[in-house]
CSV table of C-alpha atoms in Angstrom, one decimal:
chain,number,residue,atom,x,y,z
A,1,UNK,CA,-14.9,8.9,-8.1
A,2,UNK,CA,-13.5,10.8,-5.0
A,3,UNK,CA,-14.0,14.6,-5.2
A,4,UNK,CA,-11.3,15.7,-2.7
A,5,UNK,CA,-7.7,14.8,-2.3
A,6,UNK,CA,-6.6,12.2,0.3
A,7,UNK,CA,-3.1,11.7,1.7
A,8,UNK,CA,-1.6,8.6,3.3
A,9,UNK,CA,1.4,8.5,5.7
A,10,UNK,CA,3.0,5.5,7.4
A,11,UNK,CA,2.7,5.0,11.2
A,12,UNK,CA,5.5,3.1,12.9
A,13,UNK,CA,5.4,0.4,15.5
A,14,UNK,CA,7.9,0.5,18.4
A,15,UNK,CA,10.5,-1.4,16.3
A,16,UNK,CA,10.1,1.1,13.4
A,17,UNK,CA,8.2,-1.2,11.0
A,18,UNK,CA,5.2,0.2,9.2
A,19,UNK,CA,2.2,-0.8,11.3
A,20,UNK,CA,-0.6,1.4,9.9
A,21,UNK,CA,-1.4,4.3,7.6
A,22,UNK,CA,-2.7,7.7,8.6
A,23,UNK,CA,-5.4,8.7,6.1
A,24,UNK,CA,-5.8,12.5,6.0
A,25,UNK,CA,-7.7,14.9,3.7
A,26,UNK,CA,-6.9,18.2,2.1
A,27,UNK,CA,-9.7,19.9,4.0
A,28,UNK,CA,-9.4,20.4,7.7
A,29,UNK,CA,-12.6,18.5,8.5
A,30,UNK,CA,-13.5,15.0,7.5
A,31,UNK,CA,-14.8,14.8,3.9
A,32,UNK,CA,-18.3,13.4,3.1
A,33,UNK,CA,-18.7,9.7,4.2
A,34,UNK,CA,-19.6,8.6,0.7
A,35,UNK,CA,-16.6,10.4,-0.7
A,36,UNK,CA,-14.3,8.6,1.8
A,37,UNK,CA,-15.9,5.2,1.0
A,38,UNK,CA,-15.5,5.8,-2.8
A,39,UNK,CA,-11.9,6.7,-2.4
A,40,UNK,CA,-11.3,3.4,-0.5
A,41,UNK,CA,-13.1,1.3,-3.1
A,42,UNK,CA,-11.9,3.1,-6.3
A,43,UNK,CA,-8.3,3.3,-5.2
A,44,UNK,CA,-8.3,-0.4,-4.5
A,45,UNK,CA,-7.2,0.1,-0.9
A,46,UNK,CA,-8.6,-3.1,0.5
A,47,UNK,CA,-5.5,-5.3,0.0
A,48,UNK,CA,-3.3,-2.6,1.6
A,49,UNK,CA,-5.7,-2.2,4.5
A,50,UNK,CA,-5.4,-5.9,5.2
A,51,UNK,CA,-1.7,-5.5,5.6
A,52,UNK,CA,-1.9,-2.3,7.6
A,53,UNK,CA,-5.1,-0.7,9.1
A,54,UNK,CA,-6.0,2.8,7.9
A,55,UNK,CA,-6.4,5.4,10.7
A,56,UNK,CA,-8.8,8.1,9.7
A,57,UNK,CA,-10.9,10.8,11.3
A,58,UNK,CA,-14.6,10.6,10.9
A,59,UNK,CA,-17.6,12.7,11.8
A,60,UNK,CA,-19.6,11.0,14.7
A,61,UNK,CA,-22.7,11.2,12.6
A,62,UNK,CA,-21.3,8.6,10.2
A,63,UNK,CA,-21.4,5.9,12.9
A,64,UNK,CA,-25.0,5.3,12.1
A,65,UNK,CA,-24.3,4.9,8.3
A,66,UNK,CA,-24.1,1.2,8.0
A,67,UNK,CA,-23.4,1.4,4.3
A,68,UNK,CA,-20.3,3.5,5.0
A,69,UNK,CA,-19.1,1.3,7.9
A,70,UNK,CA,-19.5,-1.9,6.0
A,71,UNK,CA,-17.2,-0.8,3.2
A,72,UNK,CA,-14.4,-1.7,5.5
A,73,UNK,CA,-13.6,-5.0,7.1
A,74,UNK,CA,-13.3,-4.9,10.9
A,75,UNK,CA,-9.5,-4.8,10.9
A,76,UNK,CA,-9.1,-2.6,7.9
A,77,UNK,CA,-9.8,0.7,9.6
A,78,UNK,CA,-9.4,2.5,12.9
A,79,UNK,CA,-12.0,5.3,13.0
A,80,UNK,CA,-10.9,8.4,15.0
A,81,UNK,CA,-13.5,10.5,16.7
A,82,UNK,CA,-13.0,14.1,18.0
A,83,UNK,CA,-12.7,14.6,21.8
A,84,UNK,CA,-16.1,16.3,21.7
A,85,UNK,CA,-17.7,12.9,21.0
A,86,UNK,CA,-17.4,12.2,24.7
A,87,UNK,CA,-20.2,14.8,25.3
A,88,UNK,CA,-22.5,13.1,22.7
A,89,UNK,CA,-24.4,10.3,24.3
A,90,UNK,CA,-25.7,8.9,21.1
A,91,UNK,CA,-22.2,8.8,19.5
A,92,UNK,CA,-20.9,6.9,22.6
A,93,UNK,CA,-23.8,4.4,22.3
A,94,UNK,CA,-23.1,3.9,18.6
A,95,UNK,CA,-19.3,3.4,19.3
A,96,UNK,CA,-20.1,0.8,22.0
A,97,UNK,CA,-22.3,-1.1,19.5
A,98,UNK,CA,-19.6,-1.1,16.8
A,99,UNK,CA,-17.0,-2.2,19.4
A,100,UNK,CA,-19.2,-5.2,20.2
A,101,UNK,CA,-19.1,-6.1,16.5
A,102,UNK,CA,-15.3,-6.0,16.5
A,103,UNK,CA,-14.9,-2.5,15.0
A,104,UNK,CA,-12.0,-0.3,16.1
A,105,UNK,CA,-12.7,3.2,17.4
A,106,UNK,CA,-10.2,5.8,18.6
A,107,UNK,CA,-10.7,9.0,20.6
A,108,UNK,CA,-8.7,12.0,19.9
A,109,UNK,CA,-7.4,13.3,23.3
A,110,UNK,CA,-7.3,17.1,23.6
A,111,UNK,CA,-6.4,17.4,27.3
A,112,UNK,CA,-5.5,15.1,30.2
A,113,UNK,CA,-8.8,15.7,32.1
A,114,UNK,CA,-10.6,13.7,29.4
A,115,UNK,CA,-8.8,10.4,30.3
A,116,UNK,CA,-11.0,9.5,33.2
A,117,UNK,CA,-14.2,10.1,31.1
A,118,UNK,CA,-13.3,7.6,28.3
A,119,UNK,CA,-15.7,4.7,28.3
A,120,UNK,CA,-13.7,1.6,27.7
A,121,UNK,CA,-16.7,-0.1,26.1
A,122,UNK,CA,-16.8,2.5,23.3
A,123,UNK,CA,-13.1,2.9,22.4
A,124,UNK,CA,-10.1,0.6,22.1
A,125,UNK,CA,-7.6,3.2,20.8
A,126,UNK,CA,-6.5,6.7,21.9
A,127,UNK,CA,-4.9,9.2,19.6
A,128,UNK,CA,-2.6,11.6,21.4
A,129,UNK,CA,-0.3,14.4,20.3
A,130,UNK,CA,3.3,13.6,21.2
A,131,UNK,CA,3.9,16.9,23.0
A,132,UNK,CA,0.7,16.5,25.1
A,133,UNK,CA,1.7,12.9,26.0
A,134,UNK,CA,5.3,13.9,27.1
A,135,UNK,CA,4.7,17.1,28.9
A,136,UNK,CA,1.1,17.2,30.1
A,137,UNK,CA,0.2,13.7,31.3
A,138,UNK,CA,0.9,13.0,34.9
A,139,UNK,CA,1.8,9.6,36.4
A,140,UNK,CA,-1.8,9.2,37.5
A,141,UNK,CA,-2.9,9.8,33.9
A,142,UNK,CA,-0.5,7.1,32.7
A,143,UNK,CA,-1.8,4.7,35.3
A,144,UNK,CA,-5.4,5.4,34.1
A,145,UNK,CA,-4.3,4.7,30.5
A,146,UNK,CA,-2.7,1.4,31.5
A,147,UNK,CA,-5.7,0.4,33.4
A,148,UNK,CA,-8.0,1.1,30.5
A,149,UNK,CA,-5.7,-0.9,28.2
A,150,UNK,CA,-6.3,1.4,25.3
A,151,UNK,CA,-3.9,1.1,22.3
A,152,UNK,CA,-2.1,4.4,21.8
A,153,UNK,CA,-1.6,6.3,18.5
A,154,UNK,CA,0.9,9.2,18.6
A,155,UNK,CA,0.7,12.2,16.3
A,156,UNK,CA,3.2,15.1,15.8
A,157,UNK,CA,6.4,13.0,16.4
A,158,UNK,CA,9.1,15.4,15.3
A,159,UNK,CA,12.3,13.7,16.4
A,160,UNK,CA,13.9,10.3,16.9
A,161,UNK,CA,14.2,11.1,20.6
A,162,UNK,CA,10.4,11.7,20.9
A,163,UNK,CA,9.7,8.5,19.0
A,164,UNK,CA,11.9,6.4,21.3
A,165,UNK,CA,10.3,8.1,24.4
A,166,UNK,CA,6.9,7.0,23.1
A,167,UNK,CA,8.0,3.5,22.1
A,168,UNK,CA,9.3,3.1,25.7
A,169,UNK,CA,5.8,3.9,26.9
A,170,UNK,CA,4.3,1.2,24.7
A,171,UNK,CA,2.7,3.4,22.0
A,172,UNK,CA,1.4,1.0,19.3
A,173,UNK,CA,1.5,3.5,16.4
A,174,UNK,CA,3.6,6.7,16.0
A,175,UNK,CA,3.8,9.3,13.3
A,176,UNK,CA,6.8,8.9,11.1
A,177,UNK,CA,7.6,12.5,10.1
A,178,UNK,CA,10.9,12.4,12.0
A,179,UNK,CA,12.3,9.9,9.5
A,180,UNK,CA,13.0,12.6,7.0
A,181,UNK,CA,14.8,14.9,9.5
A,182,UNK,CA,18.6,14.5,9.9
A,183,UNK,CA,19.3,13.6,13.6
A,184,UNK,CA,22.0,16.1,14.7
A,185,UNK,CA,23.1,13.8,17.5
A,186,UNK,CA,23.8,10.8,15.2
A,187,UNK,CA,27.2,12.1,13.9
A,188,UNK,CA,29.5,9.7,12.1
A,189,UNK,CA,30.9,9.5,8.6
A,190,UNK,CA,28.8,8.3,5.6
A,191,UNK,CA,28.7,4.5,5.4
A,192,UNK,CA,31.4,3.4,3.1
A,193,UNK,CA,29.4,0.4,1.9
A,194,UNK,CA,26.6,2.8,0.8
A,195,UNK,CA,29.1,5.0,-1.0
A,196,UNK,CA,30.3,1.9,-2.9
A,197,UNK,CA,26.7,1.3,-4.0
A,198,UNK,CA,26.6,4.9,-5.2
A,199,UNK,CA,29.8,4.2,-7.2
A,200,UNK,CA,28.1,1.2,-8.7
A,201,UNK,CA,25.0,3.2,-9.6
A,202,UNK,CA,27.2,5.7,-11.3
A,203,UNK,CA,28.8,3.0,-13.4
A,204,UNK,CA,25.5,1.5,-14.4
A,205,UNK,CA,23.9,4.8,-15.3
A,206,UNK,CA,26.9,5.5,-17.5
A,207,UNK,CA,26.5,2.1,-19.1
A,208,UNK,CA,30.1,1.2,-18.1
A,209,UNK,CA,31.8,-2.1,-19.1
A,210,UNK,CA,30.6,-5.1,-17.1
A,211,UNK,CA,34.2,-5.7,-16.0
A,212,UNK,CA,34.2,-2.4,-14.1
A,213,UNK,CA,31.0,-3.2,-12.4
A,214,UNK,CA,32.2,-6.7,-11.5
A,215,UNK,CA,35.3,-5.2,-9.9
A,216,UNK,CA,33.3,-3.1,-7.4
A,217,UNK,CA,31.3,-6.2,-6.4
A,218,UNK,CA,34.5,-8.1,-5.8
A,219,UNK,CA,35.6,-5.4,-3.3
A,220,UNK,CA,32.5,-5.6,-1.2
A,221,UNK,CA,31.5,-9.0,0.1
A,222,UNK,CA,28.0,-8.0,1.3
A,223,UNK,CA,27.2,-6.5,-2.1
A,224,UNK,CA,28.4,-9.7,-3.7
A,225,UNK,CA,26.3,-11.9,-1.4
A,226,UNK,CA,23.1,-9.8,-2.0
A,227,UNK,CA,23.5,-9.8,-5.7
A,228,UNK,CA,24.0,-13.6,-6.0
A,229,UNK,CA,21.1,-14.2,-3.5
A,230,UNK,CA,18.9,-12.0,-5.6
A,231,UNK,CA,19.6,-13.7,-9.0
A,232,UNK,CA,19.3,-17.2,-7.5
A,233,UNK,CA,15.9,-16.4,-5.9
A,234,UNK,CA,12.7,-17.8,-7.2
A,235,UNK,CA,11.5,-14.3,-8.1
A,236,UNK,CA,14.2,-13.8,-10.7
A,237,UNK,CA,13.4,-17.2,-12.2
A,238,UNK,CA,16.9,-18.5,-13.0
A,239,UNK,CA,16.8,-22.1,-14.2
A,240,UNK,CA,20.4,-22.9,-13.2
A,241,UNK,CA,22.4,-21.7,-10.3
A,242,UNK,CA,24.3,-18.4,-11.0
A,243,UNK,CA,27.7,-18.3,-9.5
A,244,UNK,CA,29.6,-15.5,-11.3
A,245,UNK,CA,29.1,-11.8,-11.3
A,246,UNK,CA,29.1,-11.6,-15.1
A,247,UNK,CA,26.2,-14.1,-15.3
A,248,UNK,CA,24.3,-12.3,-12.5
A,249,UNK,CA,24.6,-8.9,-14.2
A,250,UNK,CA,23.6,-10.3,-17.6
A,251,UNK,CA,20.6,-12.1,-16.1
A,252,UNK,CA,19.3,-9.1,-14.2
A,253,UNK,CA,19.9,-6.6,-17.1
A,254,UNK,CA,21.1,-3.1,-16.6
A,255,UNK,CA,17.7,-1.6,-15.9
A,256,UNK,CA,16.8,-4.1,-13.2
A,257,UNK,CA,20.3,-3.9,-11.7
A,258,UNK,CA,19.9,-0.1,-11.5
A,259,UNK,CA,16.6,-0.4,-9.7
A,260,UNK,CA,17.9,-3.0,-7.3
A,261,UNK,CA,20.9,-0.8,-6.4
A,262,UNK,CA,18.7,2.2,-5.9
A,263,UNK,CA,16.8,0.3,-3.2
A,264,UNK,CA,19.8,-1.5,-1.8
A,265,UNK,CA,21.5,1.7,-0.9
A,266,UNK,CA,18.9,2.2,1.8
A,267,UNK,CA,18.9,-1.4,3.1
A,268,UNK,CA,20.2,-1.9,6.6
A,269,UNK,CA,21.6,-5.3,5.8
A,270,UNK,CA,24.6,-3.4,4.3
A,271,UNK,CA,25.7,-2.6,7.8
A,272,UNK,CA,23.2,-3.3,10.6
A,273,UNK,CA,21.4,-6.5,9.8
A,274,UNK,CA,17.9,-7.1,8.6
A,275,UNK,CA,16.0,-4.6,10.8
A,276,UNK,CA,13.0,-2.6,9.9
A,277,UNK,CA,14.1,0.5,7.9
A,278,UNK,CA,11.4,3.2,7.5
A,279,UNK,CA,13.7,5.3,5.4
A,280,UNK,CA,14.1,2.4,2.9
A,281,UNK,CA,10.3,2.0,2.7
A,282,UNK,CA,9.6,5.7,2.4
A,283,UNK,CA,12.2,6.0,-0.4
A,284,UNK,CA,10.6,3.0,-2.2
A,285,UNK,CA,7.1,4.5,-1.7
A,286,UNK,CA,8.3,7.9,-3.1
A,287,UNK,CA,9.8,6.3,-6.1
A,288,UNK,CA,6.9,4.1,-6.9
A,289,UNK,CA,4.3,6.9,-6.3
A,290,UNK,CA,6.2,9.3,-8.6
A,291,UNK,CA,6.4,6.6,-11.2
A,292,UNK,CA,2.6,5.9,-11.0
A,293,UNK,CA,1.8,9.6,-11.0
A,294,UNK,CA,4.0,10.2,-14.0
A,295,UNK,CA,2.1,7.5,-15.9
A,296,UNK,CA,-1.1,9.6,-15.5
A,297,UNK,CA,0.4,12.7,-17.2
A,298,UNK,CA,-0.1,13.4,-20.8
A,299,UNK,CA,3.4,13.4,-22.1
A,300,UNK,CA,4.8,13.1,-25.6
A,301,UNK,CA,7.9,11.3,-24.4
A,302,UNK,CA,8.4,7.6,-23.9
A,303,UNK,CA,6.3,6.5,-20.9
A,304,UNK,CA,8.8,3.9,-19.7
A,305,UNK,CA,11.6,6.5,-19.8
A,306,UNK,CA,9.6,9.0,-17.8
A,307,UNK,CA,8.6,6.4,-15.4
A,308,UNK,CA,12.2,5.4,-14.8
A,309,UNK,CA,13.2,9.0,-14.3
A,310,UNK,CA,10.3,9.6,-11.8
A,311,UNK,CA,11.2,6.4,-9.9
A,312,UNK,CA,14.9,7.5,-9.7
A,313,UNK,CA,13.9,11.0,-8.5
A,314,UNK,CA,11.8,9.6,-5.7
A,315,UNK,CA,14.3,7.0,-4.6
A,316,UNK,CA,17.2,9.5,-4.6
A,317,UNK,CA,15.3,12.3,-2.9
A,318,UNK,CA,16.2,10.9,0.5
A,319,UNK,CA,19.9,10.3,-0.1
A,320,UNK,CA,20.9,13.4,1.7
A,321,UNK,CA,19.1,12.1,4.9
A,322,UNK,CA,20.6,8.7,4.5
A,323,UNK,CA,24.2,9.7,3.8
A,324,UNK,CA,24.2,12.9,5.9
A,325,UNK,CA,25.6,14.8,2.9
A,326,UNK,CA,24.3,17.9,1.1
A,327,UNK,CA,22.4,16.9,-2.0
A,328,UNK,CA,24.6,19.0,-4.3
A,329,UNK,CA,27.7,16.9,-3.2
A,330,UNK,CA,25.8,13.6,-3.9
A,331,UNK,CA,24.7,14.9,-7.3
A,332,UNK,CA,28.2,15.9,-8.2
A,333,UNK,CA,29.2,12.2,-8.0
A,334,UNK,CA,26.2,10.8,-9.8
A,335,UNK,CA,25.8,11.3,-13.6
A,336,UNK,CA,22.1,11.7,-13.5
A,337,UNK,CA,19.9,12.8,-16.3
A,338,UNK,CA,19.5,16.6,-16.3
A,339,UNK,CA,15.8,16.5,-15.5
A,340,UNK,CA,16.3,14.2,-12.5
A,341,UNK,CA,19.2,16.4,-11.2
A,342,UNK,CA,17.1,19.6,-11.6
A,343,UNK,CA,14.2,18.0,-9.7
A,344,UNK,CA,16.4,16.8,-6.8
A,345,UNK,CA,18.4,20.1,-6.5
A,346,UNK,CA,15.9,22.7,-7.4
A,347,UNK,CA,12.4,21.0,-7.6
A,348,UNK,CA,12.3,22.2,-11.3
A,349,UNK,CA,10.4,20.7,-14.1
A,350,UNK,CA,7.6,18.1,-14.1
A,351,UNK,CA,9.7,15.7,-11.9
A,352,UNK,CA,10.4,18.5,-9.5
A,353,UNK,CA,6.7,19.2,-9.2
A,354,UNK,CA,5.8,15.6,-8.6
A,355,UNK,CA,8.5,15.4,-5.9
A,356,UNK,CA,7.1,18.6,-4.3
A,357,UNK,CA,3.6,17.0,-4.3
A,358,UNK,CA,4.9,13.9,-2.5
A,359,UNK,CA,6.8,15.9,0.1
A,360,UNK,CA,4.0,18.4,0.7
A,361,UNK,CA,1.7,15.4,1.5
A,362,UNK,CA,4.2,14.0,3.9
A,363,UNK,CA,4.6,17.3,5.7
A,364,UNK,CA,0.8,17.9,5.8
A,365,UNK,CA,1.1,21.0,3.6
A,366,UNK,CA,-2.1,19.9,1.9
A,367,UNK,CA,-2.9,23.3,0.3
A,368,UNK,CA,0.4,23.2,-1.6
A,369,UNK,CA,0.0,19.6,-2.6
A,370,UNK,CA,-3.5,20.2,-3.8
A,371,UNK,CA,-2.4,23.3,-5.9
A,372,UNK,CA,0.4,21.3,-7.5
A,373,UNK,CA,-1.8,18.3,-8.2
A,374,UNK,CA,-4.4,20.6,-9.9
A,375,UNK,CA,-1.7,22.3,-11.9
A,376,UNK,CA,-0.5,18.9,-13.1
A,377,UNK,CA,-4.1,17.9,-13.9
A,378,UNK,CA,-3.9,14.9,-11.6
A,379,UNK,CA,-7.3,14.0,-10.3
A,380,UNK,CA,-8.0,13.0,-6.6
A,381,UNK,CA,-8.8,9.5,-7.8
A,382,UNK,CA,-5.5,9.2,-9.8
A,383,UNK,CA,-3.6,10.6,-6.8
A,384,UNK,CA,-5.2,8.2,-4.3
A,385,UNK,CA,-4.7,5.2,-6.6
A,386,UNK,CA,-1.0,6.1,-7.0
A,387,UNK,CA,-0.5,6.4,-3.3
A,388,UNK,CA,-2.2,3.1,-2.5
A,389,UNK,CA,-0.2,1.3,-5.2
A,390,UNK,CA,3.0,2.8,-4.0
A,391,UNK,CA,2.5,2.0,-0.3
A,392,UNK,CA,1.4,-1.6,-1.1
A,393,UNK,CA,4.5,-2.1,-3.3
A,394,UNK,CA,6.8,-0.7,-0.6
A,395,UNK,CA,5.2,-2.7,2.1
A,396,UNK,CA,5.6,-5.9,0.1
A,397,UNK,CA,9.3,-5.1,-0.5
A,398,UNK,CA,9.8,-4.8,3.3
A,399,UNK,CA,8.1,-8.1,4.0
A,400,UNK,CA,10.1,-9.9,1.4
A,401,UNK,CA,13.3,-8.6,2.8
């Protein structure tokens, strides 16, 4: 099983859909090739990598390790080599050989002068820091990049403005860390449709009378449409057409209705049509990852109850970003279980520690994430498996939308 912790983060295409996953390690340098391969196999990452390639740094010496390379199908991985590989003739020759076999190789650009030295036969991707791309590359550099037809991967994308600038320059993959940062220029009041979903969640959590829940659906046509579409879908398995809210709520059940509403609050179709929504996917991945990690803990309480609480914590952890409201105000309107509220407000308790782990991984604070995972006695293998499962689940939700 893997000996070191791995961390996965989504990379966005120009239209903001998840296009790839950045695969990082707790240590600053690439881990051992066999450890990386074991992580890929043992975590069951192959199905996810067929949906989205994994972008990961490797040591140039691993290029000659056919056993390592062959663990990945050609389109499952983009191997990133350090800029110093340009000075290693043997590495360049190995890269060119792998490219001829359809493998994907990226060079990590450290300064503009390297662009002219990139051998097109050896690389088909270029990984560039967003700041370097925006402020250090000249028009001539951009022309050289266009001439080489390298696909571009941006790291360190800290704002929506930076993302849009990169998208306009045809970057294929961009770091998504800006998604969890409130855009100070966006302004506007919280979306009323989303606040109605919050009201519905409050009623469901309190186990309110079905008539009260029905009344909120009657007031919001989009919510009504989405509920009836959900229960009449093949996935739910209704044998007869459901046309009333009472039937729909009874068919779903309160637990499933609550989970659906938790995801729906992020969905852009409430107001802006069916567009890619990285915040929805990240919230879904957080919730599912926390649920899967909670299942690995040795707890004396009911496993399903803890899983539900972990899922709820992860989903709700981005509501302040979505609604542009302080978390304390959101929590004052939601009758959440005390352990969930403490985790969201103060990062307290086991749920708070799990949420802190997920956030530390997203912000690349790998030392903190590793320390928390060790304190929770979650192994590198268990952590990797939970992440892979969560991202696969979130990716499927997006595709089904």
